mmCIF file of C-alpha atoms and ligand atoms in Angstrom:
data_model
loop_
_atom_site.group_PDB
_atom_site.id
_atom_site.type_symbol
_atom_site.label_atom_id
_atom_site.label_comp_id
_atom_site.label_asym_id
_atom_site.label_seq_id
_atom_site.Cartn_x
_atom_site.Cartn_y
_atom_site.Cartn_z
ATOM 1 C CA MET A 2 114.995 121.175 109.276
ATOM 2 C CA LEU A 3 111.805 121.907 107.253
ATOM 3 C CA LEU A 4 110.507 118.460 107.953
ATOM 4 C CA GLU A 5 111.051 119.035 111.664
ATOM 5 C CA SER A 6 109.083 122.285 111.576
ATOM 6 C CA ASN A 7 106.364 120.548 109.563
ATOM 7 C CA LEU A 8 106.063 117.947 112.292
ATOM 8 C CA ASN A 9 105.699 120.639 114.952
ATOM 9 C CA GLU A 10 103.145 122.446 112.837
ATOM 10 C CA ALA A 11 101.102 119.237 112.301
ATOM 11 C CA LYS A 12 101.230 118.474 116.062
ATOM 12 C CA GLU A 13 100.132 122.020 117.030
ATOM 13 C CA GLY A 14 97.255 122.121 114.422
ATOM 14 C CA LYS A 15 98.959 124.928 112.442
ATOM 15 C CA ARG A 16 99.183 125.374 108.712
ATOM 16 C CA ILE A 17 101.916 123.371 107.112
ATOM 17 C CA SER A 18 104.726 125.254 105.564
ATOM 18 C CA ALA A 19 105.651 124.138 102.033
ATOM 19 C CA LYS A 20 107.998 124.905 99.207
ATOM 20 C CA GLY A 21 107.959 123.938 95.663
ATOM 21 C CA TYR A 22 108.316 125.342 92.080
ATOM 22 C CA ALA A 23 105.536 127.445 90.509
ATOM 23 C CA VAL A 24 104.681 129.409 87.450
ATOM 24 C CA ASN A 25 103.032 132.887 87.880
ATOM 25 C CA HIS A 26 101.376 133.104 84.504
ATOM 26 C CA LYS A 27 100.960 130.975 81.354
ATOM 27 C CA ASN A 28 104.170 132.086 79.656
ATOM 28 C CA ASP A 29 106.320 131.863 82.882
ATOM 29 C CA THR A 30 109.169 129.625 83.678
ATOM 30 C CA PHE A 31 109.315 127.676 86.885
ATOM 31 C CA LYS A 32 110.688 129.406 89.969
ATOM 32 C CA PRO A 33 110.993 128.492 93.663
ATOM 33 C CA PHE A 34 107.804 129.277 95.655
ATOM 34 C CA THR A 35 107.014 129.123 99.301
ATOM 35 C CA PHE A 36 103.479 128.652 100.469
ATOM 36 C CA SER A 37 101.461 126.799 103.146
ATOM 37 C CA ARG A 38 98.904 124.007 103.139
ATOM 38 C CA HIS A 39 95.870 123.509 105.329
ATOM 39 C CA SER A 40 96.487 122.088 108.732
ATOM 40 C CA LEU A 41 96.379 118.379 109.345
ATOM 41 C CA GLY A 42 92.679 117.314 109.913
ATOM 42 C CA ASP A 43 91.678 114.342 111.868
ATOM 43 C CA ASN A 44 91.319 112.224 108.719
ATOM 44 C CA ASP A 45 94.365 113.723 106.960
ATOM 45 C CA ILE A 46 97.938 112.468 106.421
ATOM 46 C CA LEU A 47 101.002 114.556 105.847
ATOM 47 C CA ILE A 48 103.249 113.158 103.123
ATOM 48 C CA GLU A 49 106.861 114.111 102.524
ATOM 49 C CA ILE A 50 107.037 113.980 98.751
ATOM 50 C CA LEU A 51 110.030 112.073 97.393
ATOM 51 C CA TYR A 52 109.081 111.869 93.680
ATOM 52 C CA ALA A 53 106.707 113.642 91.367
ATOM 53 C CA GLY A 54 106.016 112.689 87.727
ATOM 54 C CA ILE A 55 105.547 115.275 85.001
ATOM 55 C CA CYS A 56 102.252 114.569 83.152
ATOM 56 C CA HIS A 57 101.367 116.392 79.892
ATOM 57 C CA SER A 58 98.346 117.671 81.787
ATOM 58 C CA ASP A 59 100.690 119.680 84.029
ATOM 59 C CA LEU A 60 101.942 121.362 80.891
ATOM 60 C CA HIS A 61 98.447 122.023 79.462
ATOM 61 C CA SER A 62 97.413 123.482 82.987
ATOM 62 C CA ALA A 63 100.545 125.555 83.526
ATOM 63 C CA ARG A 64 100.151 127.090 80.023
ATOM 64 C CA SER A 65 96.335 127.639 80.455
ATOM 65 C CA GLU A 66 95.790 125.528 77.409
ATOM 66 C CA TRP A 67 92.370 124.266 78.647
ATOM 67 C CA HIS A 68 91.164 127.157 80.712
ATOM 68 C CA GLU A 69 92.664 130.108 82.511
ATOM 69 C CA GLY A 70 94.791 128.591 85.291
ATOM 70 C CA ILE A 71 94.970 129.569 88.902
ATOM 71 C CA TYR A 72 98.350 131.178 89.556
ATOM 72 C CA PRO A 73 100.840 130.894 91.208
ATOM 73 C CA MET A 74 100.475 127.314 90.097
ATOM 74 C CA VAL A 75 102.403 124.412 91.426
ATOM 75 C CA PRO A 76 101.498 121.455 89.090
ATOM 76 C CA GLY A 77 102.038 117.787 89.796
ATOM 77 C CA HIS A 78 99.527 114.913 90.347
ATOM 78 C CA GLU A 79 101.809 111.953 90.192
ATOM 79 C CA ILE A 80 103.001 112.013 93.773
ATOM 80 C CA ALA A 81 104.933 109.371 95.770
ATOM 81 C CA GLY A 82 106.324 109.787 99.228
ATOM 82 C CA ARG A 83 106.361 108.858 102.830
ATOM 83 C CA VAL A 84 103.794 109.511 105.519
ATOM 84 C CA VAL A 85 105.285 111.664 108.190
ATOM 85 C CA ALA A 86 102.277 112.554 110.334
ATOM 86 C CA ILE A 87 98.746 111.319 110.708
ATOM 87 C CA GLY A 88 95.486 112.842 112.008
ATOM 88 C CA LYS A 89 93.861 111.248 115.094
ATOM 89 C CA ASN A 90 91.262 109.196 113.103
ATOM 90 C CA VAL A 91 93.574 107.852 110.482
ATOM 91 C CA ASP A 92 93.667 104.037 110.403
ATOM 92 C CA LYS A 93 94.771 103.393 106.758
ATOM 93 C CA PHE A 94 98.368 104.658 107.170
ATOM 94 C CA LYS A 95 100.925 104.839 109.892
ATOM 95 C CA VAL A 96 103.890 107.107 110.066
ATOM 96 C CA GLY A 97 106.710 105.708 107.851
ATOM 97 C CA ASP A 98 104.372 104.166 105.279
ATOM 98 C CA PHE A 99 104.711 104.986 101.555
ATOM 99 C CA ALA A 100 101.787 106.639 100.050
ATOM 100 C CA GLY A 101 100.719 107.968 96.632
ATOM 101 C CA VAL A 102 98.497 110.817 95.521
ATOM 102 C CA GLY A 103 97.091 111.259 92.109
ATOM 103 C CA CYS A 104 94.813 113.861 90.536
ATOM 104 C CA MET A 105 92.276 114.334 93.277
ATOM 105 C CA VAL A 106 92.497 115.159 97.016
ATOM 106 C CA ASN A 107 88.849 115.196 98.057
ATOM 107 C CA SER A 108 85.188 114.902 96.991
ATOM 108 C CA CYS A 109 81.732 114.926 98.681
ATOM 109 C CA GLY A 110 81.776 111.174 99.489
ATOM 110 C CA GLU A 111 77.992 111.034 99.487
ATOM 111 C CA CYS A 112 76.647 111.206 95.969
ATOM 112 C CA ASP A 113 76.137 108.195 93.669
ATOM 113 C CA ALA A 114 79.431 108.696 91.918
ATOM 114 C CA CYS A 115 81.372 108.913 95.147
ATOM 115 C CA LYS A 116 79.634 105.967 96.614
ATOM 116 C CA LYS A 117 80.657 103.930 93.534
ATOM 117 C CA SER A 118 84.229 105.258 93.985
ATOM 118 C CA GLN A 119 84.033 107.338 90.849
ATOM 119 C CA GLU A 120 85.016 110.355 92.783
ATOM 120 C CA GLN A 121 86.436 112.156 89.704
ATOM 121 C CA PHE A 122 82.720 112.569 88.625
ATOM 122 C CA CYS A 123 81.462 113.742 92.010
ATOM 123 C CA GLN A 124 77.874 114.795 91.315
ATOM 124 C CA ASN A 125 77.830 117.549 93.881
ATOM 125 C CA GLY A 126 80.671 119.138 92.017
ATOM 126 C CA LYS A 127 82.917 118.887 95.020
ATOM 127 C CA VAL A 128 85.795 116.956 93.554
ATOM 128 C CA VAL A 129 88.979 118.761 94.443
ATOM 129 C CA PHE A 130 91.834 118.337 92.063
ATOM 130 C CA THR A 131 95.388 118.264 93.307
ATOM 131 C CA TYR A 132 96.258 121.587 91.819
ATOM 132 C CA ASP A 133 94.763 124.421 89.790
ATOM 133 C CA CYS A 134 91.486 124.092 91.787
ATOM 134 C CA LYS A 135 89.646 125.722 94.662
ATOM 135 C CA ASP A 136 89.420 123.519 97.634
ATOM 136 C CA CYS A 137 85.660 123.811 98.799
ATOM 137 C CA PHE A 138 86.509 121.882 102.007
ATOM 138 C CA HIS A 139 89.085 124.452 103.040
ATOM 139 C CA ASP A 140 87.616 127.975 102.425
ATOM 140 C CA ASN A 141 88.121 127.693 98.652
ATOM 141 C CA GLU A 142 91.858 128.061 99.004
ATOM 142 C CA PRO A 143 93.839 127.239 95.897
ATOM 143 C CA THR A 144 95.363 123.631 95.753
ATOM 144 C CA TYR A 145 99.160 123.162 95.028
ATOM 145 C CA GLY A 146 100.358 119.970 93.518
ATOM 146 C CA GLY A 147 103.434 117.718 93.782
ATOM 147 C CA TYR A 148 106.322 119.805 92.455
ATOM 148 C CA SER A 149 106.828 120.483 96.203
ATOM 149 C CA ASN A 150 108.126 118.988 99.398
ATOM 150 C CA ASN A 151 104.958 117.935 101.010
ATOM 151 C CA ILE A 152 101.248 117.495 100.786
ATOM 152 C CA VAL A 153 98.286 117.165 103.200
ATOM 153 C CA VAL A 154 95.540 114.832 101.969
ATOM 154 C CA SER A 155 92.602 112.989 103.315
ATOM 155 C CA GLN A 156 93.491 109.369 103.911
ATOM 156 C CA ASN A 157 90.610 108.437 101.597
ATOM 157 C CA PHE A 158 92.395 109.961 98.731
ATOM 158 C CA ALA A 159 95.872 108.490 99.385
ATOM 159 C CA ILE A 160 96.881 105.248 97.806
ATOM 160 C CA LYS A 161 98.711 102.595 99.806
ATOM 161 C CA VAL A 162 102.164 101.725 98.461
ATOM 162 C CA PRO A 163 104.269 98.843 99.821
ATOM 163 C CA ASN A 164 107.435 99.955 101.469
ATOM 164 C CA ASP A 165 109.587 97.943 99.090
ATOM 165 C CA ALA A 166 108.155 99.446 95.897
ATOM 166 C CA PRO A 167 110.393 101.622 93.571
ATOM 167 C CA LEU A 168 108.902 104.969 94.439
ATOM 168 C CA ASP A 169 110.323 106.863 91.441
ATOM 169 C CA LYS A 170 108.461 104.460 89.133
ATOM 170 C CA VAL A 171 105.350 104.329 91.286
ATOM 171 C CA ALA A 172 104.786 108.148 91.014
ATOM 172 C CA PRO A 173 103.629 108.213 87.320
ATOM 173 C CA LEU A 174 101.264 105.219 87.988
ATOM 174 C CA LEU A 175 99.078 107.729 90.085
ATOM 175 C CA CYS A 176 97.956 109.401 86.755
ATOM 176 C CA ALA A 177 99.461 107.828 83.665
ATOM 177 C CA GLY A 178 98.821 104.304 85.194
ATOM 178 C CA ILE A 179 95.223 104.771 86.257
ATOM 179 C CA THR A 180 94.200 106.761 83.161
ATOM 180 C CA THR A 181 95.132 103.947 80.876
ATOM 181 C CA TYR A 182 94.297 100.960 83.142
ATOM 182 C CA SER A 183 90.653 102.305 83.706
ATOM 183 C CA PRO A 184 89.532 102.220 80.023
ATOM 184 C CA LEU A 185 91.194 98.854 79.253
ATOM 185 C CA LYS A 186 89.107 97.402 82.177
ATOM 186 C CA PHE A 187 85.990 99.368 81.157
ATOM 187 C CA SER A 188 86.236 97.995 77.635
ATOM 188 C CA GLY A 189 86.784 94.475 78.904
ATOM 189 C CA VAL A 190 90.163 93.849 77.222
ATOM 190 C CA LYS A 191 91.105 90.230 77.612
ATOM 191 C CA LYS A 192 93.300 87.571 75.992
ATOM 192 C CA GLY A 193 93.165 87.897 72.170
ATOM 193 C CA SER A 194 91.658 91.409 72.206
ATOM 194 C CA LYS A 195 93.054 93.646 69.452
ATOM 195 C CA VAL A 196 94.099 96.918 70.961
ATOM 196 C CA ALA A 197 95.775 100.017 69.570
ATOM 197 C CA VAL A 198 97.365 102.826 71.474
ATOM 198 C CA ALA A 199 97.516 106.203 69.832
ATOM 199 C CA GLY A 200 100.182 108.548 71.137
ATOM 200 C CA PHE A 201 103.199 106.710 72.530
ATOM 201 C CA GLY A 202 104.349 108.983 75.441
ATOM 202 C CA GLY A 203 103.911 108.651 79.257
ATOM 203 C CA LEU A 204 100.304 107.413 79.011
ATOM 204 C CA GLY A 205 100.773 105.420 75.804
ATOM 205 C CA MET A 206 103.593 103.388 77.265
ATOM 206 C CA MET A 207 101.498 102.394 80.180
ATOM 207 C CA ALA A 208 98.531 101.514 77.915
ATOM 208 C CA LEU A 209 100.758 99.261 75.869
ATOM 209 C CA LYS A 210 102.197 97.451 78.947
ATOM 210 C CA TYR A 211 98.823 96.907 80.586
ATOM 211 C CA ALA A 212 97.088 95.751 77.486
ATOM 212 C CA LEU A 213 99.943 93.224 76.807
ATOM 213 C CA GLN A 214 99.656 91.964 80.332
ATOM 214 C CA MET A 215 95.898 91.486 79.954
ATOM 215 C CA GLY A 216 96.642 89.248 76.995
ATOM 216 C CA ALA A 217 95.840 91.668 74.058
ATOM 217 C CA GLU A 218 97.616 91.982 70.814
ATOM 218 C CA VAL A 219 98.688 95.597 70.714
ATOM 219 C CA SER A 220 99.835 98.021 68.002
ATOM 220 C CA VAL A 221 100.962 101.577 68.468
ATOM 221 C CA PHE A 222 100.307 104.834 66.508
ATOM 222 C CA ALA A 223 102.926 107.504 66.844
ATOM 223 C CA ARG A 224 103.744 110.559 64.761
ATOM 224 C CA ASN A 225 107.074 109.252 63.692
ATOM 225 C CA LYS A 226 109.143 106.044 63.891
ATOM 226 C CA ASN A 227 111.518 107.268 66.600
ATOM 227 C CA LYS A 228 110.237 104.892 69.282
ATOM 228 C CA GLU A 229 109.615 101.859 67.035
ATOM 229 C CA LYS A 230 112.296 99.802 68.639
ATOM 230 C CA GLU A 231 111.005 100.479 72.183
ATOM 231 C CA ALA A 232 107.465 99.449 71.097
ATOM 232 C CA LEU A 233 108.500 96.323 69.358
ATOM 233 C CA ASP A 234 110.962 95.254 72.037
ATOM 234 C CA LEU A 235 108.131 95.537 74.571
ATOM 235 C CA GLY A 236 105.955 93.195 72.492
ATOM 236 C CA ALA A 237 103.959 95.557 70.303
ATOM 237 C CA LYS A 238 102.882 94.014 66.967
ATOM 238 C CA ALA A 239 103.615 97.141 65.050
ATOM 239 C CA LEU A 240 104.232 100.821 65.255
ATOM 240 C CA TYR A 241 102.564 102.961 62.624
ATOM 241 C CA ASP A 242 103.562 106.534 62.023
ATOM 242 C CA ASN A 243 100.180 107.323 60.457
ATOM 243 C CA THR A 244 96.732 105.868 60.048
ATOM 244 C CA ASN A 245 96.804 105.575 56.200
ATOM 245 C CA ASN A 246 96.987 102.148 54.633
ATOM 246 C CA VAL A 247 96.628 100.264 57.912
ATOM 247 C CA SER A 248 94.852 97.041 57.330
ATOM 248 C CA GLU A 249 94.519 95.881 61.040
ATOM 249 C CA ARG A 250 91.209 96.523 62.686
ATOM 250 C CA PHE A 251 90.945 97.036 66.494
ATOM 251 C CA ASP A 252 88.425 96.130 69.246
ATOM 252 C CA LEU A 253 89.720 99.024 71.272
ATOM 253 C CA ILE A 254 91.908 102.080 70.476
ATOM 254 C CA ILE A 255 93.007 104.329 73.312
ATOM 255 C CA SER A 256 93.881 107.798 72.122
ATOM 256 C CA THR A 257 96.389 109.614 74.400
ATOM 257 C CA ILE A 258 97.162 112.228 71.702
ATOM 258 C CA PRO A 259 97.639 115.751 73.225
ATOM 259 C CA THR A 260 97.706 117.642 69.910
ATOM 260 C CA LYS A 261 95.325 118.490 67.121
ATOM 261 C CA TYR A 262 94.160 115.438 65.202
ATOM 262 C CA ASP A 263 90.950 113.874 63.698
ATOM 263 C CA PRO A 264 89.529 111.227 65.924
ATOM 264 C CA ILE A 265 87.590 109.773 62.920
ATOM 265 C CA GLU A 266 90.913 108.514 61.467
ATOM 266 C CA TYR A 267 90.879 106.111 64.482
ATOM 267 C CA VAL A 268 87.150 105.344 64.390
ATOM 268 C CA LYS A 269 87.747 104.098 60.866
ATOM 269 C CA LEU A 270 90.218 101.581 62.185
ATOM 270 C CA LEU A 271 87.839 99.926 64.640
ATOM 271 C CA SER A 272 86.413 96.498 64.075
ATOM 272 C CA PHE A 273 82.609 96.123 63.898
ATOM 273 C CA ASP A 274 81.378 97.125 67.475
ATOM 274 C CA GLY A 275 84.870 98.366 68.350
ATOM 275 C CA GLU A 276 85.500 101.214 70.823
ATOM 276 C CA LEU A 277 87.566 104.366 70.758
ATOM 277 C CA ALA A 278 88.483 105.541 74.285
ATOM 278 C CA ILE A 279 89.761 109.175 74.378
ATOM 279 C CA VAL A 280 91.969 110.216 77.174
ATOM 280 C CA GLY A 281 94.277 112.696 75.528
ATOM 281 C CA LEU A 282 92.939 116.211 75.828
ATOM 282 C CA PRO A 283 94.502 118.631 73.289
ATOM 283 C CA PRO A 284 94.421 122.436 73.989
ATOM 284 C CA THR A 285 90.974 123.930 73.653
ATOM 285 C CA ASP A 286 92.229 126.232 70.785
ATOM 286 C CA ASP A 287 93.048 123.177 68.759
ATOM 287 C CA ASN A 288 89.261 122.639 68.403
ATOM 288 C CA VAL A 289 89.412 118.879 68.150
ATOM 289 C CA ASN A 290 85.939 117.746 67.009
ATOM 290 C CA ILE A 291 84.237 114.600 65.750
ATOM 291 C CA SER A 292 82.359 114.793 62.562
ATOM 292 C CA LEU A 293 78.868 113.471 63.198
ATOM 293 C CA ASN A 294 78.475 112.542 59.617
ATOM 294 C CA ASN A 295 81.469 110.351 59.730
ATOM 295 C CA LEU A 296 80.580 108.890 63.100
ATOM 296 C CA ILE A 297 77.088 107.899 62.045
ATOM 297 C CA PHE A 298 78.265 106.351 58.794
ATOM 298 C CA ASN A 299 80.832 104.379 60.697
ATOM 299 C CA ALA A 300 78.102 102.979 62.861
ATOM 300 C CA ASN A 301 78.180 100.389 65.608
ATOM 301 C CA LYS A 302 81.269 101.764 66.983
ATOM 302 C CA LYS A 303 81.509 103.503 70.355
ATOM 303 C CA VAL A 304 83.516 106.576 71.221
ATOM 304 C CA TYR A 305 83.847 107.548 74.869
ATOM 305 C CA GLY A 306 85.961 109.835 77.009
ATOM 306 C CA SER A 307 87.551 108.625 80.109
ATOM 307 C CA LEU A 308 88.821 110.686 83.112
ATOM 308 C CA ILE A 309 91.593 109.133 85.286
ATOM 309 C CA GLY A 310 89.794 106.510 87.435
ATOM 310 C CA GLY A 311 88.286 106.314 90.940
ATOM 311 C CA ILE A 312 90.289 105.839 94.138
ATOM 312 C CA LYS A 313 89.275 102.179 94.554
ATOM 313 C CA GLU A 314 90.306 101.418 90.962
ATOM 314 C CA THR A 315 93.559 103.452 91.462
ATOM 315 C CA GLN A 316 94.516 101.182 94.267
ATOM 316 C CA GLU A 317 93.591 98.174 92.187
ATOM 317 C CA MET A 318 95.773 99.481 89.371
ATOM 318 C CA LEU A 319 98.629 100.046 91.777
ATOM 319 C CA ASP A 320 98.411 96.525 93.148
ATOM 320 C CA PHE A 321 98.168 95.070 89.627
ATOM 321 C CA SER A 322 101.178 97.009 88.486
ATOM 322 C CA LEU A 323 103.270 95.944 91.477
ATOM 323 C CA GLN A 324 102.122 92.365 91.235
ATOM 324 C CA HIS A 325 103.168 92.160 87.499
ATOM 325 C CA LYS A 326 106.175 94.612 87.868
ATOM 326 C CA ILE A 327 104.573 96.970 85.239
ATOM 327 C CA TYR A 328 106.239 100.250 85.580
ATOM 328 C CA PRO A 329 106.770 103.356 83.448
ATOM 329 C CA GLU A 330 110.036 104.167 81.717
ATOM 330 C CA VAL A 331 111.274 107.144 83.729
ATOM 331 C CA GLU A 332 114.079 109.565 83.468
ATOM 332 C CA ILE A 333 114.795 111.239 86.787
ATOM 333 C CA ILE A 334 115.449 114.941 86.758
ATOM 334 C CA SER A 335 116.219 117.637 89.225
ATOM 335 C CA ILE A 336 113.591 120.268 90.050
ATOM 336 C CA ASN A 337 115.366 122.994 88.124
ATOM 337 C CA GLN A 338 114.922 121.039 84.910
ATOM 338 C CA ILE A 339 111.114 121.275 84.673
ATOM 339 C CA ASP A 340 111.149 123.923 81.959
ATOM 340 C CA GLU A 341 113.512 121.773 79.907
ATOM 341 C CA ALA A 342 111.241 118.724 80.340
ATOM 342 C CA TYR A 343 108.245 120.744 79.266
ATOM 343 C CA GLU A 344 110.153 121.907 76.160
ATOM 344 C CA LYS A 345 110.964 118.251 75.275
ATOM 345 C CA LEU A 346 107.394 117.132 75.829
ATOM 346 C CA THR A 347 106.284 119.755 73.334
ATOM 347 C CA ASN A 348 108.960 119.466 70.627
ATOM 348 C CA GLY A 349 108.841 115.611 70.396
ATOM 349 C CA SER A 350 112.200 114.915 71.875
ATOM 350 C CA ALA A 351 110.901 113.454 75.198
ATOM 351 C CA LYS A 352 111.041 109.731 75.688
ATOM 352 C CA PHE A 353 108.427 108.672 78.163
ATOM 353 C CA ARG A 354 108.036 110.065 81.755
ATOM 354 C CA TYR A 355 110.157 112.640 83.537
ATOM 355 C CA VAL A 356 110.123 112.242 87.307
ATOM 356 C CA ILE A 357 111.458 114.950 89.666
ATOM 357 C CA ASP A 358 113.646 113.720 92.492
ATOM 358 C CA MET A 359 112.476 115.960 95.362
ATOM 359 C CA LYS A 360 115.862 115.620 97.089
ATOM 360 C CA THR A 361 116.946 118.315 94.564
ATOM 361 C CA LEU A 362 114.517 120.767 96.089
ATOM 362 C CA SER A 363 116.829 122.346 98.712
HETATM 363 P P1 LIG B 614 103.118 112.799 76.508
HETATM 364 O O1 LIG B 614 103.558 114.133 75.948
HETATM 365 O O2 LIG B 614 104.061 112.053 77.417
HETATM 366 O O3 LIG B 614 102.746 111.831 75.340
HETATM 367 C C1 LIG B 614 102.029 112.169 74.213
HETATM 368 C C2 LIG B 614 102.459 111.392 72.978
HETATM 369 O O4 LIG B 614 101.610 111.632 71.936
HETATM 370 C C3 LIG B 614 103.850 111.771 72.552
HETATM 371 O O5 LIG B 614 104.586 110.574 72.413
HETATM 372 C C4 LIG B 614 103.627 112.391 71.233
HETATM 373 O O6 LIG B 614 104.592 112.218 70.265
HETATM 374 C C5 LIG B 614 102.375 111.755 70.765
HETATM 375 N N1 LIG B 614 101.690 112.559 69.790
HETATM 376 C C6 LIG B 614 101.532 113.922 69.726
HETATM 377 N N2 LIG B 614 100.716 114.212 68.630
HETATM 378 C C7 LIG B 614 100.432 113.055 67.955
HETATM 379 C C8 LIG B 614 99.702 112.745 66.808
HETATM 380 N N3 LIG B 614 99.016 113.701 66.205
HETATM 381 N N4 LIG B 614 99.586 111.422 66.545
HETATM 382 C C9 LIG B 614 100.194 110.440 67.252
HETATM 383 N N5 LIG B 614 100.929 110.727 68.337
HETATM 384 C C10 LIG B 614 101.011 111.985 68.746
HETATM 385 O O7 LIG B 614 101.784 113.066 77.160
HETATM 386 P P2 LIG B 614 100.922 112.206 78.297
HETATM 387 O O8 LIG B 614 101.051 110.802 77.872
HETATM 388 O O9 LIG B 614 101.375 112.605 79.667
HETATM 389 O O10 LIG B 614 99.498 112.781 78.177
HETATM 390 C C11 LIG B 614 98.776 112.543 76.967
HETATM 391 C C12 LIG B 614 97.466 113.308 76.979
HETATM 392 O O11 LIG B 614 96.575 112.714 77.952
HETATM 393 C C13 LIG B 614 97.517 114.835 77.398
HETATM 394 O O12 LIG B 614 96.603 115.546 76.569
HETATM 395 C C14 LIG B 614 97.076 114.760 78.792
HETATM 396 O O13 LIG B 614 96.540 115.968 79.291
HETATM 397 C C15 LIG B 614 96.007 113.768 78.751
HETATM 398 N N6 LIG B 614 95.680 113.158 80.087
HETATM 399 C C16 LIG B 614 94.324 112.797 80.235
HETATM 400 C C17 LIG B 614 93.943 112.209 81.439
HETATM 401 C C18 LIG B 614 92.544 111.868 81.588
HETATM 402 O O14 LIG B 614 92.140 111.543 82.727
HETATM 403 N N7 LIG B 614 91.738 111.772 80.487
HETATM 404 C C19 LIG B 614 94.940 111.951 82.488
HETATM 405 C C20 LIG B 614 96.283 112.253 82.135
HETATM 406 C C21 LIG B 614 96.648 112.834 80.959
HETATM 407 P P3 LIG B 614 106.113 112.723 70.387
HETATM 408 O O15 LIG B 614 106.872 111.620 71.082
HETATM 409 O O16 LIG B 614 106.545 112.795 68.926
HETATM 410 O O17 LIG B 614 106.018 114.022 71.070
HETATM 411 ZN ZN1 LIG B 615 98.181 113.445 84.580
#
């Protein structure tokens, strides 16, 4: 029924009615929320969301752990679904195609960063994140993410997904996949590289799988041994539950850790000229800092931060994942289990990626 009215709204150039689950403040639990999205522009597509992954960033945002969030907030930037309507200039998708949406829905398209398809770093400050953001292209209205039944997005920010792809497993690739694929490529991981992944959750699992596929020897750092079997079964060389007494040295370490820790512990484990790529972003109050003294005296090692990846690279990552059948380990949940999933992601009892089956949003 709702889909039918969405199609009429799209045809008539009206705002698109939507429903999802939202929090109203940082200590809130998720509740049903109805809202509307901007009308279907000439370059936009309307996607019926079928699956949405739960990223730890959703939790940081919903709880205002990085900055004060925009509420009501509908998180979700690991979106996979079906195109149900297209604007008149759309040539990348047709109705019925599968499509994915990640962390961004628009940017200026004109600056150096956008021209290089590094839209996440739009130099005109016009990158529009999928939720918890003001959409400067639509009267600064707040954006709402994927814990919902639909999304309207510029075709340039939607990723093409083949119609035989397993959509539930594709959804987390749109953030967890690209965020780990991008630094592995940036650091030039290849056959024989020695890589470590710190933090073995949704992102860490993808980093392990990609690095193995690229021919690296990979070890994992976790905060306990609970997932040792999973890591070793997938081909990891070792799983360490702390950084003490580790004799291995690594060309690249990717840190996906979302809690307080000391990055220097990992810098010390880099080989000469090694690189630490940081993607995990702990809460601001955790005050994670790098000691310059330690950094300088551990010289010739590079530490860099990495933010998702551009749209072109996201498409490349998706094609690479499908070609090599590299998917996340997912547990499908219904939309009323989001609070429970957040709790597990916080207390260490989560496995890898929770994915919401949007059929459960009635
Ligand atoms: P998950 O919660 O799925 O995974 C985090 C993992 O880190 C868990 O397995 C957790 O262990 C483990 N962990 C927690 N503390 C430590 C520690 N001190 N040492 C070692 N391991 C630890 O989160 P995600 O993978 O979804 O996200 C990870 C981080 O990456 C988040 O901060 C998120 O915001 C950020 N992120 C950044 C992006 C970017 O573009 N830079 C994009 C997407 C996410 P346990 O299993 O015991 O809980
Ligand atoms: Zn994410």
